[in-house]
Amino acid sequence: MENILSIKNLSVSLSGKRGIVPILHNISLEVEQGHILGIVGESGSGKSMTAFAINQLLPGGRKSIVDGSISFCGEDLTEKTEKEMTKFRGKEIAMIFQEPMTCLNPVFTIGRQMKDVIMTHQKKSSKEAEKQAEEMLEKVHIRNPNRVLSCYPYELSGGMRQRVMIAIALSCSPKLLIADEPTTALDVTIQAQIIFLIKEACKATGTGVIFISHDLGVVSQLCDTIAVMYSGQIVEVGRAADVLAHPQHPYTKALLASVPSFTPREDGNDTLSAIPGMVPDPLEVITGCRFAPRCSYAMDICHKKVPPLQIFADGYSLHCHLQKEVEN
Amino acid sequence: MEPLLEIRDLKKTFKIKNFFGSTTEVQALKGISLSIAKGESLGIVGESGCGKSTLANLIIRLDEPTEGSIILDGQDISHIKEKALRKLRSRIQIVFQDPYSSLSPRMTVEEILTEPMCVEGVKTTKQMRDKAVELLELVGMRSSNLSRYPHEFSGGQRQRLSIARALTTEPDILLLDEPTSALDVSVQAQVLNILTSLQKQMNLTYLFISHNLAVVKYISNRTAVMYRGKVMEIGPSKNILMSPAHPYTKKLLEAVPIVGKPFHQPDTEDGSVNDGDIVDGCSYYYRCPFAEKRCLEQQPEFLAKEASHLVACWKG
């Protein structure tokens, strides 16, 4: 299948009050048409920054990208000017954010905001745009699209607002949809609905999706491929089934163990295994593996040498000194 | 065993005045009865808007109930005022959902932790400081943090500070209103583990509110499932998870994302159906796939599935 997006060796540094802060270290990712890539990691691991880098929305603009390329349908986004980028944002690459309340403008109706997006990117009259807005709302299973179009954001519940956001994002048939923790602020029941909507839209239109989350449970239900990020690095990438069933990196294992489950553990110990400590500050100088200080498998070499990238079949790769366990 | 806290047929109606002066009534709680024994932890589960937080606000008396009573240690606290209320608050404390808005940004950790002790009175600065250090250690934080401000901490650390603050008055009951919903899963695990170990150490009683059944299971012995101001099902957490009886509980369970569990396609209902208040029948009627005529006409009574496992459903 064709790759919509391929990020190669991307490194990003932001300059601020504290000097130059390296945010992303040598990231490579690929998204295929009609596939869902999940990016998982704790807060501060660089998930959202990756999304911003793709959209060229990094604070500091293009200067922030130190190295690497982002190729979107054959075009390198890192070389685009701000004006050229506006053609991609919202049209070719759409984005859904975590907080549906702060993303919608409180003083305009939903209809007005949807029409704005449609008319900016497509040559359509106001009437046609309104008709399309209505169709988009129907696609995200809103029962009464006409009423919602005339509503202001405050009149809608969190789940409804997120549906509207998805409808706006999909209204220009983007090739790539980036969803940045779209369900974190929602109830579990609504979360299940939003996951279903994204899945449905992706399969129906062939849109590639990058789904960012900190919850491996959520990602496991939706994604084809999973990339696990930690402190600005990708530590493990592979097919969702492989990564979830046979996690190799200690960080992935630790994340999996911290998701609460229903069934009691086999050893009868019912405490959740938390990951001790926190994601390191990006300014912190760590020689060797960035996860080593929190890793329960850390060896001497982990503190001294940056782990090599091990590449295997089926697009599986691992950033760790530990060897991949041989499957029986 | 004598219950520490008992709630009898608690009702709360909010009056909402609109722009033109007419009022509409919203029934947030429609008759809730619960009891919690000392040292027990009761989980309350339900979606946004089911009245979980209203219940917590009534118990800590941030709001006054419209009907019904809240009984703590044999004393009715549902309408007490000022002095008695202040005394009550030292026995019941609360931890809120959002650790970013529940800590004052202008106070140091020491001020945050000692303020409740000042209100309680009679303690020297030294005593209060020692106590603050002790509390920080209880939630796994270093005493060097005393002079820092909330913005210097991560979400998980702030939530631990909120827990420490709630413990300053040595309360009997801790109300936990979605304490981990705003946190990463890895950090959520840290906070949940701290809560369980604190309960063992201090024999605390918890009322743990969440919308995620898997999280509630880690904290509570018993779980109550709420929907639209009513308890739908209550029983030992294990029973609720392993053999849920109410259709709503089943639906909540299906929605929890768990690694290795196949995705269960949800109904795509957007919740905008006019499922106005049902006066006589079951409030879950409009969303229930098994609803029949009787459900609309008659309020289901609690049926005992097992001795301690009650279900408010005609089909239970």
XYZ file of C-alpha atoms in Angstrom:
644
model
C 0.000 0.000 0.000
C 1.062 3.554 -0.689
C 2.570 5.618 2.084
C 0.751 8.897 2.645
C 3.222 10.184 5.130
C 6.763 9.222 5.834
C 8.835 10.967 8.440
C 12.564 10.296 8.230
C 15.076 10.995 10.996
C 13.181 14.018 12.254
C 14.810 15.996 15.054
C 13.200 19.068 16.571
C 14.622 21.611 18.996
C 12.785 24.588 20.427
C 14.541 27.698 21.585
C 13.072 29.428 24.583
C 14.014 31.134 27.815
C 15.966 28.105 28.917
C 18.061 27.951 25.769
C 17.747 25.357 23.047
C 15.617 22.432 24.152
C 15.781 19.228 22.111
C 12.220 17.896 21.859
C 12.312 15.110 19.294
C 15.285 12.854 18.621
C 15.621 11.154 15.266
C 12.041 10.070 14.643
C 10.985 7.932 11.711
C 7.362 6.989 11.077
C 5.186 5.909 8.194
C 1.428 6.079 7.643
C -0.224 4.041 4.932
C -3.416 4.913 3.153
C -6.458 3.731 5.117
C -4.322 2.674 8.056
C -4.391 3.870 11.640
C -1.105 4.544 13.387
C -1.259 4.868 17.150
C 1.347 6.925 18.976
C 1.464 6.072 22.665
C 3.417 7.516 25.545
C 3.120 9.545 28.729
C 2.676 13.317 28.832
C 5.902 14.959 27.813
C 7.050 12.168 25.540
C 6.732 14.281 22.391
C 3.549 12.829 20.889
C 1.834 16.153 20.322
C 5.059 17.775 19.130
C 5.273 15.143 16.401
C 1.746 16.100 15.338
C 2.642 19.797 15.363
C 5.794 19.136 13.354
C 3.775 17.431 10.601
C 1.434 20.414 10.404
C 4.348 22.868 10.678
C 2.706 24.380 13.729
C 5.740 24.174 15.988
C 6.360 27.231 18.120
C 9.279 28.820 16.290
C 8.131 27.562 12.908
C 10.376 25.853 10.423
C 13.523 26.875 12.261
C 12.662 24.361 14.966
C 13.285 21.436 12.666
C 16.954 20.656 13.019
C 17.188 17.623 10.827
C 15.155 15.145 8.810
C 12.276 15.274 6.386
C 8.498 14.939 6.449
C 7.303 13.677 3.129
C 3.569 13.927 2.547
C 2.356 12.370 -0.719
C 5.777 12.974 -2.231
C 6.166 16.583 -1.066
C 8.561 17.572 1.682
C 6.562 19.623 4.174
C 9.677 20.932 5.890
C 10.477 22.983 2.771
C 7.072 24.598 2.422
C 6.540 28.260 3.184
C 3.833 29.381 5.585
C 1.594 30.341 2.651
C 2.003 26.987 0.959
C 1.245 25.207 4.225
C -2.217 26.771 4.505
C -3.189 24.679 1.493
C -2.372 21.540 3.420
C -3.699 22.423 6.863
C -7.365 21.616 7.243
C -7.612 20.332 3.684
C -5.030 17.600 3.136
C -4.061 17.213 6.772
C -6.839 17.627 9.331
C -6.469 17.610 13.066
C -8.696 16.853 16.057
C -7.621 18.020 19.484
C -8.221 16.850 23.017
C -10.421 19.685 24.247
C -13.403 20.070 21.937
C -14.570 23.098 23.895
C -11.511 25.244 23.337
C -11.220 24.312 19.656
C -14.636 25.610 18.673
C -15.241 29.324 18.653
C -17.840 30.096 21.338
C -19.337 33.106 19.548
C -20.204 31.468 16.227
C -22.750 28.756 15.507
C -21.581 25.276 14.538
C -23.005 25.820 11.039
C -21.030 29.018 10.514
C -17.801 27.378 11.648
C -18.310 24.344 9.439
C -19.139 26.515 6.437
C -16.004 28.572 7.028
C -13.786 25.521 6.705
C -15.614 24.145 3.676
C -15.682 27.456 1.787
C -12.026 28.223 2.496
C -10.797 25.011 0.954
C -13.415 24.185 -1.671
C -15.010 26.334 -4.337
C -18.522 26.157 -3.001
C -21.348 28.602 -2.524
C -22.755 29.247 0.912
C -25.744 27.064 0.170
C -23.672 24.151 -1.082
C -21.413 24.464 1.907
C -24.363 24.317 4.256
C -25.648 21.220 2.532
C -22.262 19.569 2.880
C -22.036 20.537 6.540
C -25.360 18.829 7.094
C -24.150 15.682 5.332
C -20.974 15.629 7.378
C -22.939 15.819 10.617
C -25.085 12.924 9.438
C -21.937 10.936 8.761
C -20.877 11.251 12.379
C -24.323 9.969 13.367
C -25.775 13.207 14.629
C -29.460 12.599 14.674
C -30.714 16.095 14.069
C -28.084 17.917 11.970
C -30.220 20.962 11.264
C -30.672 21.746 14.901
C -26.982 21.222 15.677
C -25.966 23.536 12.828
C -27.762 26.410 14.484
C -26.393 25.618 17.946
C -23.547 27.386 19.697
C -20.786 25.157 21.098
C -21.920 25.644 24.705
C -25.255 24.059 23.901
C -23.635 20.730 23.031
C -22.240 18.016 25.293
C -18.562 17.011 25.178
C -19.239 13.975 23.025
C -21.348 15.988 20.585
C -18.657 18.658 20.291
C -16.074 16.022 19.512
C -18.399 14.636 16.817
C -18.633 18.117 15.335
C -14.833 18.380 15.402
C -14.559 15.085 13.521
C -17.155 16.278 11.014
C -15.188 19.495 10.428
C -11.924 17.577 10.120
C -13.364 15.191 7.548
C -15.322 17.804 5.583
C -12.522 18.424 3.051
C -11.754 14.696 2.651
C -8.232 14.927 4.060
C -5.602 12.360 3.152
C -4.327 12.385 6.708
C -6.210 12.850 9.950
C -4.288 13.557 13.136
C -6.264 12.903 16.313
C -4.453 14.206 19.387
C -5.949 12.492 22.452
C -9.491 13.029 21.159
C -11.126 10.916 23.861
C -9.174 11.796 26.991
C -11.735 14.343 28.178
C -14.702 12.038 27.560
C -16.658 9.315 29.372
C -15.819 5.718 28.528
C -19.112 5.173 26.717
C -18.646 8.274 24.558
C -15.006 7.326 24.041
C -16.109 4.014 22.519
C -18.402 5.905 20.127
C -15.671 8.319 19.017
C -13.224 5.449 18.457
C -15.851 3.773 16.306
C -16.487 6.944 14.273
C -12.796 7.445 13.519
C -12.413 3.804 12.549
C -15.464 3.980 10.290
C -14.348 7.213 8.581
C -10.864 5.877 7.985
C -12.021 2.638 6.399
C -14.684 4.357 4.300
C -12.550 7.102 2.773
C -9.057 5.609 2.891
C -7.866 8.450 5.094
C -4.679 7.659 6.971
C -4.986 8.343 10.683
C -2.458 9.174 13.384
C -4.122 8.529 16.718
C -2.302 9.908 19.743
C -3.100 8.600 23.200
C -1.535 7.765 26.533
C -3.804 4.774 27.015
C -2.684 1.530 25.395
C -6.176 0.174 26.036
C -7.689 2.744 23.680
C -4.985 2.327 21.058
C -5.322 -1.459 21.112
C -8.950 -1.192 20.048
C -8.342 1.017 17.057
C -4.888 0.951 15.529
C -3.177 -1.151 12.881
C 0.316 -0.047 13.817
C 1.610 1.210 17.156
C 4.583 3.460 17.836
C 5.587 3.840 21.471
C 7.279 7.136 22.308
C 9.340 8.073 25.300
C 11.065 11.371 25.982
C 11.219 12.428 22.354
C 12.253 9.065 20.983
C 10.389 6.223 19.389
C 11.288 3.155 21.392
C 9.225 0.507 19.648
C 7.194 0.315 16.432
C 5.286 -2.614 15.039
C 1.967 -4.087 14.045
C -0.527 -3.532 16.849
C -1.054 -7.234 17.442
C 2.705 -7.862 17.730
C 3.447 -4.934 20.012
C 0.537 -5.700 22.323
C 0.954 -9.465 22.474
C 4.769 -9.552 22.593
C 5.998 -6.155 23.811
C 9.799 -6.092 23.720
C 10.737 -2.713 25.117
C 10.603 -2.462 28.932
C 8.700 0.830 28.604
C 5.950 -0.757 26.507
C 5.726 -3.588 29.014
C 5.454 -1.114 31.892
C 2.761 0.917 30.099
C 0.759 -2.222 29.409
C 0.956 -3.264 33.040
C -0.386 0.074 34.248
C -3.707 -0.204 32.362
C -6.371 -1.357 34.841
C -8.070 -4.570 33.788
C -11.080 -6.514 34.991
C -9.577 -9.910 35.478
C -7.450 -10.435 38.591
C -3.792 -11.120 37.952
C -2.594 -14.711 37.982
C -0.277 -14.205 40.947
C -3.152 -12.812 42.994
C -1.301 -9.526 43.540
C -3.835 -6.820 42.888
C -1.679 -3.684 43.034
C -1.262 -1.954 39.705
C 2.294 -1.751 38.509
C 3.048 1.940 38.155
C 6.150 3.222 36.388
C 8.297 4.855 39.059
C 9.486 8.417 38.480
C 8.548 10.747 35.634
C 9.412 11.466 32.030
C 12.730 13.377 32.198
C 12.877 17.080 31.470
C 13.950 17.502 27.828
C 16.892 19.619 28.999
C 18.201 16.853 31.218
C 21.380 15.404 29.758
C 21.125 11.647 29.717
C 23.938 9.657 28.225
C 22.746 6.320 27.042
C 19.090 5.273 26.964
C 16.648 7.954 28.104
C 14.450 5.365 29.788
C 17.318 3.715 31.693
C 16.802 5.654 34.980
C 13.239 4.280 35.252
C 13.848 0.907 33.638
C 13.721 -2.217 35.780
C 15.829 -4.150 33.262
C 18.575 -1.501 32.972
C 22.109 -2.827 32.597
C 25.411 -0.936 32.843
C 25.586 -0.389 29.127
C 22.131 1.292 29.123
C 23.488 4.195 31.147
C 26.525 4.617 28.911
C 25.564 3.995 25.327
C 22.556 5.054 23.268
C 20.748 1.831 22.335
C 20.970 0.769 18.687
C 17.973 0.588 16.406
C 17.114 -3.020 15.727
C 15.012 -3.550 12.616
C 13.015 -6.703 11.976
C 10.495 -7.999 9.469
C 6.926 -6.622 9.155
C 7.982 -3.075 9.920
C 8.951 -3.946 13.460
C 11.754 -1.983 15.076
C 13.095 -1.632 18.580
C 15.358 0.889 20.319
C 16.879 -1.104 23.141
C 20.051 -2.873 24.235
C 17.998 -5.942 25.027
C 17.766 -8.402 22.174
C 14.389 -9.195 20.726
C 13.101 -12.353 22.325
C 12.839 -15.180 19.848
C 9.259 -16.245 19.449
C 8.533 -19.912 19.618
C -21.945 -3.523 61.356
C -23.138 -0.027 62.123
C -22.689 2.161 59.051
C -20.431 5.198 59.379
C -22.320 7.149 56.763
C -25.868 6.516 55.753
C -27.791 8.227 52.992
C -31.548 7.878 53.005
C -33.684 8.670 49.981
C -31.584 11.691 49.080
C -33.035 14.086 46.523
C -31.668 17.246 45.008
C -33.494 19.531 42.620
C -31.785 22.493 41.019
C -33.816 25.469 39.932
C -32.429 27.065 36.806
C -33.554 30.561 35.991
C -33.390 31.449 32.334
C -32.809 34.818 30.754
C -36.470 35.799 30.839
C -36.980 34.921 34.465
C -38.880 31.665 34.199
C -37.457 28.719 36.102
C -37.022 25.123 35.112
C -36.329 22.366 37.582
C -33.628 19.788 37.092
C -33.711 16.724 39.267
C -30.081 15.781 39.820
C -30.723 13.119 42.422
C -33.992 11.229 42.508
C -33.860 9.345 45.759
C -30.537 7.703 46.550
C -30.011 5.377 49.487
C -26.543 4.117 50.355
C -24.586 3.166 53.408
C -20.859 2.938 53.981
C -19.248 1.089 56.867
C -16.051 2.260 58.566
C -12.941 1.304 56.626
C -14.942 0.336 53.576
C -14.656 1.874 50.161
C -17.642 2.363 47.946
C -17.231 3.112 44.270
C -19.758 5.204 42.378
C -19.791 4.763 38.609
C -21.754 6.480 35.901
C -21.503 8.836 32.947
C -21.266 12.624 33.165
C -24.524 14.075 34.352
C -25.707 11.082 36.358
C -25.397 12.968 39.652
C -22.150 11.469 41.013
C -20.570 14.816 41.813
C -23.823 16.269 43.139
C -23.896 13.379 45.580
C -20.342 14.173 46.733
C -21.174 17.868 47.079
C -24.187 17.045 49.241
C -22.262 14.685 51.503
C -19.566 17.272 52.164
C -22.407 19.804 52.397
C -21.228 22.203 49.741
C -24.890 22.093 48.863
C -28.037 21.338 50.806
C -30.262 18.393 49.884
C -33.847 19.082 48.832
C -35.177 15.979 50.524
C -33.846 12.994 52.408
C -31.143 12.736 55.013
C -27.418 12.175 55.356
C -26.484 10.522 58.616
C -22.932 10.463 59.912
C -22.366 8.380 63.044
C -26.027 8.598 63.981
C -26.192 12.391 63.545
C -28.262 13.901 60.763
C -25.984 16.343 58.953
C -28.215 17.187 56.025
C -29.222 20.650 57.275
C -26.631 21.616 59.889
C -25.195 25.138 59.825
C -21.997 27.111 60.412
C -20.166 25.840 63.518
C -21.389 22.280 63.315
C -20.719 22.333 59.587
C -17.131 23.438 60.125
C -16.634 20.581 62.551
C -18.127 18.185 60.045
C -15.767 19.272 57.294
C -12.770 18.113 59.298
C -14.286 14.639 59.346
C -15.160 14.491 55.656
C -12.674 15.687 53.061
C -12.694 15.741 49.293
C -10.188 15.346 46.444
C -11.295 16.908 43.171
C -10.804 15.808 39.598
C -8.648 18.578 38.225
C -5.410 19.029 40.155
C -4.636 22.153 38.120
C -7.583 24.157 39.396
C -7.989 22.736 42.893
C -4.687 24.012 44.313
C -4.160 27.731 44.840
C -1.362 28.888 42.536
C -0.332 31.595 45.006
C 0.304 29.353 47.995
C 3.373 27.234 48.687
C 2.979 23.558 49.468
C 3.515 24.326 53.145
C 0.751 26.937 53.154
C -1.582 24.603 51.276
C -1.032 21.809 53.765
C -1.107 23.881 56.958
C -4.103 26.070 56.164
C -6.694 23.425 57.124
C -4.824 22.906 60.408
C -4.988 26.646 61.143
C -8.737 26.563 60.653
C -8.934 23.671 63.069
C -6.898 25.704 65.554
C -4.474 24.999 68.436
C -1.180 24.074 66.871
C 2.190 25.770 66.831
C 3.949 26.551 63.590
C 6.522 23.876 64.342
C 3.863 21.247 64.952
C 2.101 22.149 61.737
C 5.317 22.012 59.769
C 6.173 18.569 61.136
C 2.710 17.376 60.287
C 3.042 18.759 56.749
C 6.321 16.879 56.269
C 4.723 13.723 57.582
C 1.814 14.100 55.148
C 4.143 14.653 52.205
C 5.995 11.470 53.081
C 2.709 9.590 53.284
C 1.989 10.417 49.646
C 5.560 9.658 48.606
C 6.937 13.189 48.242
C 10.082 14.749 49.713
C 10.009 17.390 52.459
C 12.191 19.644 50.278
C 9.017 20.361 48.293
C 7.505 22.427 51.137
C 8.600 25.797 49.786
C 7.622 25.128 46.164
C 4.511 26.308 44.332
C 1.916 24.061 42.605
C 3.001 25.067 39.092
C 6.355 23.382 39.706
C 4.713 19.964 39.935
C 3.343 17.520 37.396
C -0.325 16.462 37.357
C 0.311 13.290 39.332
C 2.321 15.113 41.989
C -0.379 17.775 42.302
C -3.004 15.114 42.777
C -0.851 13.609 45.527
C -0.673 17.070 47.119
C -4.466 17.278 46.995
C -4.653 13.940 48.767
C -2.160 15.110 51.402
C -4.195 18.285 51.915
C -7.368 16.248 52.351
C -5.654 14.199 55.049
C -4.463 17.166 57.156
C -7.552 17.171 59.365
C -7.400 13.410 59.880
C -10.786 12.775 58.317
C -12.823 9.576 58.627
C -14.206 9.792 55.130
C -12.446 10.786 51.949
C -14.556 11.648 48.923
C -12.574 11.059 45.740
C -14.278 12.756 42.803
C -12.647 11.290 39.676
C -9.166 11.781 41.140
C -7.386 10.067 38.250
C -9.442 11.071 35.214
C -7.083 13.909 34.318
C -3.938 11.787 34.651
C -1.871 9.543 32.396
C -2.463 5.823 32.876
C 1.039 5.277 34.255
C 0.528 8.076 36.778
C -3.005 6.932 37.496
C -1.519 3.637 38.662
C 0.788 5.502 41.077
C -2.099 7.478 42.575
C -4.368 4.421 42.876
C -1.622 2.489 44.662
C -1.045 5.362 47.099
C -4.769 5.496 47.827
C -4.968 1.765 48.581
C -1.954 1.800 50.874
C -3.206 4.913 52.714
C -6.508 3.238 53.338
C -4.812 0.241 54.935
C -2.527 2.436 57.056
C -5.116 4.881 58.320
C -8.316 2.834 58.183
C -9.924 5.448 55.943
C -13.364 5.207 54.420
C -13.527 6.050 50.733
C -16.278 7.144 48.425
C -14.612 6.796 45.024
C -16.315 8.376 42.037
C -15.328 7.476 38.486
C -16.709 6.768 35.050
C -14.329 3.885 34.461
C -15.404 0.594 36.041
C -11.938 -0.936 35.722
C -10.450 1.865 37.838
C -13.154 1.633 40.487
C -12.432 -2.052 40.903
C -8.924 -1.320 42.201
C -10.161 0.867 45.020
C -13.574 -0.283 46.115
C -15.017 -3.278 47.882
C -18.502 -2.355 46.768
C -19.674 -0.472 43.687
C -22.864 1.436 42.949
C -23.800 2.175 39.346
C -25.750 5.410 38.861
C -27.825 6.623 35.966
C -29.798 9.865 35.862
C -29.884 10.406 39.593
C -30.781 6.847 40.498
C -28.803 3.834 41.658
C -29.244 1.069 39.082
C -27.159 -1.635 40.632
C -25.149 -1.985 43.816
C -23.058 -4.857 45.118
C -19.567 -6.204 45.717
C -17.254 -4.866 42.997
C -16.304 -8.381 41.968
C -19.927 -9.332 41.321
C -20.632 -6.134 39.409
C -17.678 -6.756 37.112
C -17.990 -10.491 36.678
C -21.752 -10.901 36.612
C -23.388 -7.530 35.938
C -27.164 -7.774 36.026
C -28.372 -4.367 34.849
C -28.284 -3.619 31.101
C -26.671 -0.253 31.843
C -23.824 -1.817 33.830
C -23.235 -4.208 30.947
C -23.030 -1.311 28.540
C -20.543 0.539 30.745
C -18.394 -2.580 30.980
C -18.343 -3.046 27.222
C -17.081 0.488 26.733
C -13.947 0.166 28.875
C -10.963 -0.241 26.540
C -8.770 -3.134 27.604
C -5.756 -4.486 25.782
C -6.583 -7.815 24.210
C -10.332 -7.320 24.402
C -11.906 -7.069 20.942
C -13.555 -3.749 20.173
C -17.247 -3.852 20.873
C -19.130 -1.690 18.423
C -21.114 0.852 20.425
C -24.525 2.126 19.494
C -24.035 5.355 17.575
C -26.816 7.127 19.423
C -25.754 10.738 19.909
C -27.714 11.239 23.096
C -29.884 13.990 21.627
C -33.062 11.925 21.688
C -35.709 13.476 23.779
C -35.587 11.077 26.672
C -37.273 13.520 29.011
C -37.841 12.692 32.625
C -39.724 9.543 33.218
C -41.914 10.036 36.224
C -43.126 6.576 37.036
C -40.897 4.159 35.196
C -37.253 3.260 34.871
C -35.031 6.209 33.856
C -32.983 3.957 31.585
C -36.082 3.080 29.548
C -35.210 5.016 26.366
C -31.711 3.607 26.036
C -32.405 0.097 27.213
C -32.450 -2.594 24.503
C -34.606 -4.863 26.668
C -37.197 -2.259 27.649
C -40.801 -3.317 27.719
C -44.071 -1.680 28.627
C -43.836 -2.407 32.308
C -40.516 -0.499 32.517
C -42.207 2.720 31.457
C -45.145 2.387 33.776
C -43.602 1.188 36.972
C -40.392 2.077 38.758
C -38.379 -1.114 39.218
C -37.745 -2.026 42.844
C -34.394 -3.309 44.058
C -34.208 -7.045 43.537
C -31.641 -9.015 45.471
C -29.596 -11.075 43.060
C -27.495 -12.215 45.950
C -27.663 -11.081 49.561
C -25.621 -7.917 48.969
C -26.039 -7.516 45.227
C -29.111 -5.417 44.406
C -30.446 -4.563 40.953
C -33.132 -2.047 40.065
C -34.396 -3.781 36.961
C -37.478 -5.808 36.222
C -35.362 -8.278 34.316
C -32.603 -8.554 36.914
